Structures are given as C-alpha cells and as structure tokens.
Amino acid sequence: MENFKMIAKTFFGFEEILAKELQLLGAQNVEIGTRAVSFKGDKGFMYKANLSLRTALKILKPIYHFRATNDLNLYKGIQSMDWSKYLNANQTFVIDTTIHSDYFKHSQFVSQKAKDAIVDQFRDRTGQRPSVDKDYPDLRINIHIDRDQVSVSLDTSGASLHHRGYRTATNIAPINEVLAAGMVLLSGWDGNSDFLDPMCGSGTILAEAAMVACNIPANINRKEFAFEKWNDWDNDLFDQIVESLLKKVKEFHYTIKGYDKAPSAVSKAKDNIKNANLDDYVTIEQQNFFDTKKETVGPLHMVFNPPYGERLDIDLERFYREMGDTMKQNYPGTNAWFITANLEALKFVGLKPSRKIKLFNGSLEARLVKYEMYEGSKRTKFQVQEGN
C-alpha cells in the first residue's frame, strides 16, 4: 500500500504531544503546524491513527489543491476533480469549510458553491446527482481556504474524535475527551503511580488516564469512522489493526480514583467508566475533596478540572483558597495539575505553580497549572538531597 499525506487536527497547545504520539505510532514525515500536525502513512496507518491518537480531533486526507480568488475559480477548481473516484450518484455527502481569506468571507457560501460543482458534475455525466446529508453522510469533504490557496481533503474520521463512544452521561460542564487526554499527557502521567481526580464530574479525565496507563487505544469504543463508508474500505485490514493494537494493552499496578461530592456525578461517572470497560482500573467515591486526605503511600499524580464560575454559581475566592489549603495540608508527595479559565482565581490558591501551560477550553483561554506538594517542606527536601 502506498503512503499518502494526512493532517491531524488538534487543540492549541497539543501540537507537540500529538506529533510525539504520531512518531511513537510509526508515522513518517511528521511536521508540526498550528493546531495541526501533518504526516505520511498508508491506509492501514490511517485506520491505526484514528483508533489510537488521544489528542487528535480529526484526521484529514488531502486530495487536491488549487488557487482561487473568486467563486467562479472555486467552482471550476472543484469541478476539475473527478468526484466519481470518491462518490456515486446514489450516495450522500457534506462539506465542512474553514476560511482565512480576504477573497472569501462566508464558509457556508463556499460549501454551497462547492456542493453545486460536485452535483453538476454528476448530473452532466449521469443524469443523476448525489444529495447532501449533514448528519450521516457517506462522504465528508473538508475545504480549507488560506488566502487564495484552496485545499480539498477527505475527512477520514467523521464526527470529531473526541466522541470516544464511552460517555453516555454528562454533567453541567463536561470536559472534552481530547482536552482531558491532552492534559493527562502534558502532566507526564505514565501509569507508574497512583492517580486521583478529586472533582471527577462525569469521569472523563479518569477514563483517559486509565487508557494511557494501560495503553488502550483512545477510540476503541467508538461506533464508527467515516472511512468505513469509503469505496476502498478494507474490513479485514481494520480488524487486523484492532487486533494488533489490543495485543499491546498492558497491565496497571496502581490505583486510579475519582471523587465528586454530587451523587448524580458519581453515578454518571461510574456508568461512563463501565461503558469504557475500565471499571477494573478505576474506582469512584462520593467525597468532598476538601474533607479528604491522601490515602496512598508514595507519589500521587492528581489531574482535575475545577469549576471556573462560568456555569456553576460558587464563591471562587473561597473555593480556590480551600483547594490550595487542601492540597498543601492533606496531600504531601503529590504532583497536582488542574485547568482553569479563570486566571484571577489562581491568585487565591496560595501556592506558586511550578508550571503554567496555555490551553483553550472551548473558546475560553485557560491555563494548565502544576503544583508540587513535597513530603515535609521544600527546604527540608533540598537539605536532604544536599546531605546525600
């Protein structure tokens, strides 16, 4: 099978860890862009990337590139492609468009014009035309316009890859699965210690952490990918890829635990963890973090998503101060990471973060911050090290 170029889309701040994921999977010609990483691989690798990548939102397969400065150029460029390679008159399609151009202002207009070009080609050749289906298309086409450069790609994934397939129940402000996985990877979690999410909500961070620890493919529970409807779909090859990935799943010898003070959240988190077939690895308890203490001996890895005050009505100053106090007094020997889009609230934690990483939670600019709680004081730790 021949190699071809693909583009994995991701969130701002995840480009480097996505590139690392791709390299570990065996991708070739990996190049980091903005919110995207390009690479090369064959059809089997396209299947593997969709199944495995934790921090990719979509994987696109570029198929054509041309220049256009007006709608006539655009129409002619799309018409110059032979769409019968990818689609027949009885199938359905949809077009997603992104624009960064002074020549084209409205993505919907571009999608409409491109749709007309494809439909007209079929009608002229066969007397029949494929139709548009926005929800369950046979082919999802992606058009990206940067100034006068038009890139046409096939969307290999379909629905965004954050739709893992395990999360059926959510709370008020659920965290995106790809964002959760990226936080877990950026935190350096490798499955070699105990793990705690003290405000676990619907359990997304716990599920992603468990899949990282056990090397379980991120999208193994997903119902379908767009490439399964393509003309060259190879079911046997896909099954071989799945089998080879599952052979690489490894044992995990520590604990992964989640707390939430809301009984409804605990119930939903348990359901989601069960859906992901991770209930052997993850336990969830109804607990208010502020009333808890570290239960395990040895280092603890903590990753969580506290409320920002966006959708939950809380006293942020008091809440973040209590968070800082609980971590400092009750969780020695812990590396604690959390994300917040309320940068003012960080002032109330009362601890100095050792790292701050800029991310986005949806449209909200956020920070992933790390706090290191030492066994004893920091000064004592360094005095012991110097003594050795």
Tab-separated table of C-alpha atoms in Angstrom:
chain	number	residue	atom	x	y	z
A	1	MET	CA	0.000	0.000	0.000
A	2	GLU	CA	1.306	3.424	-0.904
A	3	ASN	CA	1.882	6.213	1.600
A	4	PHE	CA	-0.008	9.483	1.377
A	5	LYS	CA	-0.126	12.734	3.323
A	6	MET	CA	-2.575	13.211	6.189
A	7	ILE	CA	-3.277	16.069	8.586
A	8	ALA	CA	-4.291	15.519	12.217
A	9	LYS	CA	-6.183	18.483	13.677
A	10	THR	CA	-5.871	19.277	17.365
A	11	PHE	CA	-6.314	21.963	20.026
A	12	PHE	CA	-3.865	24.835	20.534
A	13	GLY	CA	-1.047	23.684	22.817
A	14	PHE	CA	-1.289	19.985	21.923
A	15	GLU	CA	0.712	20.074	18.676
A	16	GLU	CA	3.938	18.707	20.174
A	17	ILE	CA	2.340	15.866	22.115
A	18	LEU	CA	0.279	14.917	19.045
A	19	ALA	CA	3.487	14.831	16.974
A	20	LYS	CA	5.059	12.597	19.632
A	21	GLU	CA	2.025	10.289	19.562
A	22	LEU	CA	2.323	10.022	15.780
A	23	GLN	CA	6.055	9.273	15.917
A	24	LEU	CA	5.508	6.542	18.520
A	25	LEU	CA	2.811	5.009	16.281
A	26	GLY	CA	5.245	4.929	13.364
A	27	ALA	CA	4.152	7.898	11.243
A	28	GLN	CA	6.587	9.263	8.656
A	29	ASN	CA	7.440	12.876	7.737
A	30	VAL	CA	5.837	14.294	10.890
A	31	GLU	CA	5.631	18.110	10.751
A	32	ILE	CA	4.126	20.393	13.386
A	33	GLY	CA	1.775	23.192	12.295
A	34	THR	CA	-0.727	25.389	14.153
A	35	ARG	CA	-3.469	23.278	15.722
A	36	ALA	CA	-2.419	20.568	13.279
A	37	VAL	CA	0.316	18.010	12.573
A	38	SER	CA	0.948	16.622	9.078
A	39	PHE	CA	2.368	13.143	8.477
A	40	LYS	CA	2.538	10.301	5.990
A	41	GLY	CA	1.291	6.748	6.199
A	42	ASP	CA	-0.670	4.121	4.290
A	43	LYS	CA	-4.320	3.068	4.550
A	44	GLY	CA	-3.613	0.769	7.493
A	45	PHE	CA	-1.865	3.602	9.294
A	46	MET	CA	-4.880	5.850	8.645
A	47	TYR	CA	-7.033	3.261	10.451
A	48	LYS	CA	-4.468	2.956	13.250
A	49	ALA	CA	-4.171	6.726	13.730
A	50	ASN	CA	-7.946	7.155	14.043
A	51	LEU	CA	-8.151	4.324	16.557
A	52	SER	CA	-5.127	5.320	18.632
A	53	LEU	CA	-4.493	9.059	18.727
A	54	ARG	CA	-5.544	10.648	22.013
A	55	THR	CA	-5.019	14.298	21.112
A	56	ALA	CA	-6.329	14.370	17.508
A	57	LEU	CA	-9.751	15.849	16.759
A	58	LYS	CA	-9.859	14.800	13.113
A	59	ILE	CA	-7.620	13.189	10.528
A	60	LEU	CA	-7.886	14.638	7.033
A	61	LYS	CA	-6.601	13.152	3.776
A	62	PRO	CA	-5.730	15.981	1.328
A	63	ILE	CA	-6.677	15.066	-2.257
A	64	TYR	CA	-6.452	18.312	-4.256
A	65	HIS	CA	-5.000	21.803	-4.110
A	66	PHE	CA	-5.670	24.820	-6.342
A	67	ARG	CA	-5.735	28.626	-6.400
A	68	ALA	CA	-8.949	30.660	-6.332
A	69	THR	CA	-9.719	34.343	-5.835
A	70	ASN	CA	-13.447	34.310	-6.625
A	71	ASP	CA	-16.442	31.990	-6.692
A	72	LEU	CA	-16.002	31.118	-10.398
A	73	ASN	CA	-12.376	29.989	-9.772
A	74	LEU	CA	-13.646	27.970	-6.824
A	75	TYR	CA	-16.423	26.304	-8.822
A	76	LYS	CA	-14.074	25.425	-11.713
A	77	GLY	CA	-11.386	24.107	-9.328
A	78	ILE	CA	-13.832	21.753	-7.603
A	79	GLN	CA	-15.293	20.687	-10.979
A	80	SER	CA	-11.841	19.837	-12.333
A	81	MET	CA	-11.651	16.912	-9.893
A	82	ASP	CA	-13.075	13.519	-10.798
A	83	TRP	CA	-15.554	13.029	-7.956
A	84	SER	CA	-16.616	9.579	-9.210
A	85	LYS	CA	-13.410	8.256	-7.535
A	86	TYR	CA	-14.907	9.012	-4.140
A	87	LEU	CA	-18.671	9.129	-4.585
A	88	ASN	CA	-21.520	7.795	-6.715
A	89	ALA	CA	-24.848	9.398	-7.586
A	90	ASN	CA	-26.755	7.294	-5.036
A	91	GLN	CA	-24.580	8.348	-2.100
A	92	THR	CA	-24.699	11.359	0.200
A	93	PHE	CA	-22.049	13.905	1.163
A	94	VAL	CA	-21.479	17.022	3.226
A	95	ILE	CA	-18.865	19.784	3.028
A	96	ASP	CA	-17.186	21.499	6.005
A	97	THR	CA	-15.326	24.719	5.193
A	98	THR	CA	-12.825	26.867	7.091
A	99	ILE	CA	-11.658	30.197	5.709
A	100	HIS	CA	-8.718	32.547	6.362
A	101	SER	CA	-9.016	34.749	3.284
A	102	ASP	CA	-9.881	38.230	2.036
A	103	TYR	CA	-11.290	36.700	-1.176
A	104	PHE	CA	-13.914	34.556	0.538
A	105	LYS	CA	-15.913	35.768	3.519
A	106	HIS	CA	-18.547	33.115	4.275
A	107	SER	CA	-17.777	29.445	4.810
A	108	GLN	CA	-21.409	28.490	4.129
A	109	PHE	CA	-21.263	30.191	0.723
A	110	VAL	CA	-18.070	28.291	-0.162
A	111	SER	CA	-19.650	24.990	0.909
A	112	GLN	CA	-22.726	25.745	-1.208
A	113	LYS	CA	-20.644	26.652	-4.281
A	114	ALA	CA	-18.510	23.513	-3.926
A	115	LYS	CA	-21.647	21.399	-3.485
A	116	ASP	CA	-23.076	22.859	-6.726
A	117	ALA	CA	-19.861	21.987	-8.589
A	118	ILE	CA	-19.944	18.349	-7.422
A	119	VAL	CA	-23.669	17.886	-8.043
A	120	ASP	CA	-23.467	19.496	-11.508
A	121	GLN	CA	-20.602	17.175	-12.486
A	122	PHE	CA	-22.672	14.090	-11.650
A	123	ARG	CA	-25.814	15.462	-13.290
A	124	ASP	CA	-23.929	16.283	-16.510
A	125	ARG	CA	-22.295	12.832	-16.653
A	126	THR	CA	-25.013	10.507	-15.395
A	127	GLY	CA	-28.283	12.453	-15.253
A	128	GLN	CA	-28.380	11.700	-11.515
A	129	ARG	CA	-26.919	13.533	-8.537
A	130	PRO	CA	-25.784	12.687	-5.009
A	131	SER	CA	-27.579	14.522	-2.224
A	132	VAL	CA	-26.430	16.295	0.904
A	133	ASP	CA	-26.840	14.671	4.320
A	134	LYS	CA	-25.482	16.774	7.168
A	135	ASP	CA	-25.912	14.106	9.846
A	136	TYR	CA	-24.918	10.746	8.340
A	137	PRO	CA	-23.147	11.392	5.014
A	138	ASP	CA	-21.353	8.668	3.061
A	139	LEU	CA	-18.530	11.139	2.363
A	140	ARG	CA	-17.433	14.106	4.464
A	141	ILE	CA	-15.387	16.644	2.492
A	142	ASN	CA	-13.233	19.336	4.080
A	143	ILE	CA	-12.336	22.586	2.291
A	144	HIS	CA	-9.710	24.883	3.762
A	145	ILE	CA	-9.006	28.275	2.171
A	146	ASP	CA	-5.890	30.193	3.216
A	147	ARG	CA	-5.762	33.499	1.275
A	148	ASP	CA	-6.006	32.246	-2.356
A	149	GLN	CA	-4.954	28.622	-1.671
A	150	VAL	CA	-7.760	26.054	-1.613
A	151	SER	CA	-7.103	22.645	-0.067
A	152	VAL	CA	-9.655	19.884	-0.546
A	153	SER	CA	-9.477	16.906	1.818
A	154	LEU	CA	-11.495	13.856	2.724
A	155	ASP	CA	-12.409	13.668	6.407
A	156	THR	CA	-11.308	10.173	7.446
A	157	SER	CA	-12.796	10.440	10.945
A	158	GLY	CA	-16.359	11.717	10.564
A	159	ALA	CA	-17.639	13.073	13.865
A	160	SER	CA	-14.842	14.648	15.930
A	161	LEU	CA	-12.552	12.071	17.529
A	162	HIS	CA	-13.421	13.369	20.991
A	163	HIS	CA	-16.576	11.264	20.566
A	164	ARG	CA	-14.877	8.221	22.049
A	165	GLY	CA	-18.062	6.203	22.441
A	166	TYR	CA	-17.917	5.614	26.200
A	167	ARG	CA	-19.526	8.778	27.536
A	168	THR	CA	-23.321	8.499	27.585
A	169	ALA	CA	-23.960	10.571	30.705
A	170	THR	CA	-22.597	14.084	31.321
A	171	ASN	CA	-22.871	16.841	33.904
A	172	ILE	CA	-23.289	20.613	33.603
A	173	ALA	CA	-19.813	21.376	32.235
A	174	PRO	CA	-18.214	18.171	30.912
A	175	ILE	CA	-14.634	18.396	29.723
A	176	ASN	CA	-13.892	17.438	26.112
A	177	GLU	CA	-12.271	13.985	25.914
A	178	VAL	CA	-9.381	15.180	23.720
A	179	LEU	CA	-8.735	18.081	26.105
A	180	ALA	CA	-8.769	15.645	29.041
A	181	ALA	CA	-6.341	13.279	27.283
A	182	GLY	CA	-4.021	16.162	26.381
A	183	MET	CA	-3.983	17.381	29.990
A	184	VAL	CA	-3.150	13.868	31.194
A	185	LEU	CA	-0.288	13.546	28.685
A	186	LEU	CA	1.049	17.076	29.322
A	187	SER	CA	1.074	16.289	33.043
A	188	GLY	CA	3.574	13.499	32.363
A	189	TRP	CA	1.253	10.735	33.569
A	190	ASP	CA	2.704	7.372	32.565
A	191	GLY	CA	0.837	4.933	34.796
A	192	ASN	CA	3.706	4.499	37.268
A	193	SER	CA	1.997	5.878	40.374
A	194	ASP	CA	-1.435	6.255	41.933
A	195	PHE	CA	-3.793	8.730	40.232
A	196	LEU	CA	-6.576	10.911	41.636
A	197	ASP	CA	-9.167	13.213	40.092
A	198	PRO	CA	-10.700	14.874	43.169
A	199	MET	CA	-13.521	16.607	41.220
A	200	CYS	CA	-14.213	13.955	38.628
A	201	GLY	CA	-17.609	15.044	37.266
A	202	SER	CA	-18.636	12.522	34.600
A	203	GLY	CA	-15.285	10.687	34.828
A	204	THR	CA	-13.652	11.790	31.569
A	205	ILE	CA	-10.178	12.512	32.990
A	206	LEU	CA	-10.261	9.182	34.849
A	207	ALA	CA	-11.149	7.273	31.672
A	208	GLU	CA	-8.428	8.970	29.639
A	209	ALA	CA	-5.837	8.422	32.402
A	210	ALA	CA	-6.717	4.723	32.615
A	211	MET	CA	-6.427	4.291	28.842
A	212	VAL	CA	-2.996	5.972	28.885
A	213	ALA	CA	-1.830	3.796	31.797
A	214	CYS	CA	-2.927	0.572	30.086
A	215	ASN	CA	-2.037	1.630	26.524
A	216	ILE	CA	-5.658	1.113	25.442
A	217	PRO	CA	-6.430	2.765	22.067
A	218	ALA	CA	-8.336	6.011	22.680
A	219	ASN	CA	-11.148	5.295	20.201
A	220	ILE	CA	-11.548	1.551	20.648
A	221	ASN	CA	-15.130	2.080	21.932
A	222	ARG	CA	-16.147	4.358	19.075
A	223	LYS	CA	-19.071	3.183	16.942
A	224	GLU	CA	-17.790	4.240	13.502
A	225	PHE	CA	-15.306	6.217	11.437
A	226	ALA	CA	-16.002	7.994	8.157
A	227	PHE	CA	-13.577	5.778	6.216
A	228	GLU	CA	-15.844	2.762	6.838
A	229	LYS	CA	-18.198	4.136	4.148
A	230	TRP	CA	-15.479	4.719	1.568
A	231	ASN	CA	-15.230	2.732	-1.682
A	232	ASP	CA	-11.849	1.278	-0.655
A	233	TRP	CA	-12.898	0.261	2.885
A	234	ASP	CA	-10.962	-2.868	3.950
A	235	ASN	CA	-12.742	-4.568	6.842
A	236	ASP	CA	-10.140	-7.346	7.182
A	237	LEU	CA	-7.278	-4.852	7.371
A	238	PHE	CA	-9.167	-2.825	10.005
A	239	ASP	CA	-9.748	-5.958	12.110
A	240	GLN	CA	-6.027	-6.812	11.876
A	241	ILE	CA	-5.121	-3.279	13.071
A	242	VAL	CA	-7.542	-3.534	16.010
A	243	GLU	CA	-6.132	-6.938	16.977
A	244	SER	CA	-2.522	-5.722	16.829
A	245	LEU	CA	-3.343	-2.661	18.962
A	246	LEU	CA	-5.151	-4.725	21.597
A	247	LYS	CA	-2.119	-7.022	21.891
A	248	LYS	CA	-0.145	-4.010	23.130
A	249	VAL	CA	-2.500	-3.306	26.061
A	250	LYS	CA	-0.526	-3.588	29.303
A	251	GLU	CA	-1.198	-4.297	32.967
A	252	PHE	CA	-1.569	-1.499	35.519
A	253	HIS	CA	-0.454	-1.986	39.125
A	254	TYR	CA	-1.554	1.193	40.916
A	255	THR	CA	-4.882	2.861	41.733
A	256	ILE	CA	-6.952	5.344	39.747
A	257	LYS	CA	-9.548	7.028	41.885
A	258	GLY	CA	-12.164	9.745	41.437
A	259	TYR	CA	-14.099	11.838	43.968
A	260	ASP	CA	-17.143	14.024	43.477
A	261	LYS	CA	-19.427	15.462	46.105
A	262	ALA	CA	-22.545	15.216	43.902
A	263	PRO	CA	-24.264	11.786	43.961
A	264	SER	CA	-25.539	12.360	40.406
A	265	ALA	CA	-21.976	12.945	39.145
A	266	VAL	CA	-20.707	9.806	40.876
A	267	SER	CA	-23.481	7.757	39.277
A	268	LYS	CA	-22.777	9.147	35.786
A	269	ALA	CA	-19.021	8.708	36.150
A	270	LYS	CA	-19.477	5.068	37.174
A	271	ASP	CA	-21.701	4.466	34.135
A	272	ASN	CA	-19.157	6.023	31.764
A	273	ILE	CA	-16.233	4.100	33.250
A	274	LYS	CA	-18.236	0.881	32.892
A	275	ASN	CA	-19.103	1.763	29.265
A	276	ALA	CA	-15.369	2.160	28.582
A	277	ASN	CA	-14.687	-1.299	30.147
A	278	LEU	CA	-12.386	0.392	32.647
A	279	ASP	CA	-14.145	-0.475	35.915
A	280	ASP	CA	-11.344	-2.939	36.794
A	281	TYR	CA	-8.935	0.006	36.958
A	282	VAL	CA	-10.996	2.953	38.229
A	283	THR	CA	-12.906	3.458	41.489
A	284	ILE	CA	-15.197	6.415	42.174
A	285	GLU	CA	-16.451	7.645	45.544
A	286	GLN	CA	-18.814	10.344	46.739
A	287	GLN	CA	-16.464	12.661	48.632
A	288	ASN	CA	-15.968	16.394	49.076
A	289	PHE	CA	-12.289	16.913	48.183
A	290	PHE	CA	-11.917	19.493	50.949
A	291	ASP	CA	-12.689	16.779	53.552
A	292	THR	CA	-10.197	14.247	52.182
A	293	LYS	CA	-6.590	13.295	52.853
A	294	LYS	CA	-4.062	11.424	50.771
A	295	GLU	CA	-4.781	7.722	51.263
A	296	THR	CA	-1.846	6.150	49.446
A	297	VAL	CA	1.837	5.785	50.289
A	298	GLY	CA	4.311	7.028	47.710
A	299	PRO	CA	3.882	9.629	44.980
A	300	LEU	CA	0.388	10.630	43.867
A	301	HIS	CA	-0.487	12.101	40.476
A	302	MET	CA	-3.520	14.410	40.536
A	303	VAL	CA	-5.279	15.916	37.483
A	304	PHE	CA	-8.619	17.714	37.655
A	305	ASN	CA	-10.943	20.315	36.192
A	306	PRO	CA	-12.324	22.557	38.976
A	307	PRO	CA	-15.275	24.888	38.332
A	308	TYR	CA	-14.416	28.308	36.834
A	309	GLY	CA	-17.583	30.096	37.899
A	310	GLU	CA	-18.798	30.101	34.283
A	311	ARG	CA	-21.729	27.735	34.711
A	312	LEU	CA	-21.660	26.930	38.424
A	313	ASP	CA	-22.504	29.600	40.962
A	314	ILE	CA	-19.747	29.407	43.602
A	315	ASP	CA	-17.648	31.754	45.726
A	316	LEU	CA	-14.493	31.466	43.612
A	317	GLU	CA	-12.132	33.157	46.086
A	318	ARG	CA	-13.116	30.841	48.914
A	319	PHE	CA	-13.260	27.748	46.679
A	320	TYR	CA	-9.766	28.193	45.214
A	321	ARG	CA	-8.311	29.061	48.631
A	322	GLU	CA	-9.758	25.820	50.034
A	323	MET	CA	-8.319	23.925	47.067
A	324	GLY	CA	-4.855	25.286	47.831
A	325	ASP	CA	-5.177	24.583	51.557
A	326	THR	CA	-6.369	21.002	50.985
A	327	MET	CA	-3.541	20.223	48.563
A	328	LYS	CA	-0.898	21.786	50.804
A	329	GLN	CA	-2.043	20.318	54.128
A	330	ASN	CA	-3.548	16.961	53.146
A	331	TYR	CA	-1.675	15.815	50.032
A	332	PRO	CA	2.097	15.604	50.619
A	333	GLY	CA	4.110	13.864	47.927
A	334	THR	CA	1.648	14.902	45.228
A	335	ASN	CA	2.017	16.479	41.792
A	336	ALA	CA	-1.281	18.275	41.258
A	337	TRP	CA	-2.372	19.599	37.866
A	338	PHE	CA	-5.581	21.410	37.084
A	339	ILE	CA	-7.011	23.559	34.307
A	340	THR	CA	-8.812	26.855	34.805
A	341	ALA	CA	-10.121	29.557	32.507
A	342	ASN	CA	-10.433	31.918	35.474
A	343	LEU	CA	-6.907	33.318	35.697
A	344	GLU	CA	-7.887	35.647	38.571
A	345	ALA	CA	-8.909	32.653	40.684
A	346	LEU	CA	-5.344	31.272	40.565
A	347	LYS	CA	-4.252	34.097	42.882
A	348	PHE	CA	-6.352	32.624	45.665
A	349	VAL	CA	-4.754	29.142	45.604
A	350	GLY	CA	-1.953	30.435	47.846
A	351	LEU	CA	0.689	28.232	46.226
A	352	LYS	CA	3.163	29.025	43.484
A	353	PRO	CA	2.676	26.897	40.362
A	354	SER	CA	5.846	25.255	39.057
A	355	ARG	CA	4.416	25.200	35.513
A	356	LYS	CA	1.774	27.082	33.536
A	357	ILE	CA	0.710	25.921	30.070
A	358	LYS	CA	-1.623	27.983	27.885
A	359	LEU	CA	-4.563	25.975	26.501
A	360	PHE	CA	-8.134	26.633	25.410
A	361	ASN	CA	-11.228	25.050	26.920
A	362	GLY	CA	-13.673	25.599	24.097
A	363	SER	CA	-13.396	29.298	23.295
A	364	LEU	CA	-12.063	30.137	26.767
A	365	GLU	CA	-8.354	30.812	27.163
A	366	ALA	CA	-7.160	28.647	30.032
A	367	ARG	CA	-4.059	27.583	31.948
A	368	LEU	CA	-2.995	24.087	32.886
A	369	VAL	CA	-1.063	24.612	36.119
A	370	LYS	CA	1.149	22.319	38.177
A	371	TYR	CA	1.634	22.456	41.945
A	372	GLU	CA	4.218	20.262	43.664
A	373	MET	CA	3.429	19.231	47.217
A	374	TYR	CA	6.549	17.806	48.863
A	375	GLU	CA	6.792	15.344	51.733
A	376	GLY	CA	7.735	17.762	54.515
A	377	SER	CA	8.850	21.240	53.467
A	378	LYS	CA	10.574	22.062	50.211
A	379	ARG	CA	13.597	23.320	52.134
A	380	THR	CA	13.896	20.008	54.015
A	381	LYS	CA	13.719	18.125	50.720
A	382	PHE	CA	16.673	20.032	49.292
A	383	GLN	CA	18.670	19.797	52.519
A	384	VAL	CA	18.228	16.005	52.435
A	385	GLN	CA	19.360	15.907	48.804
A	386	GLU	CA	22.423	18.041	49.582
A	387	GLY	CA	23.242	15.794	52.565
A	388	ASN	CA	23.303	12.796	50.246
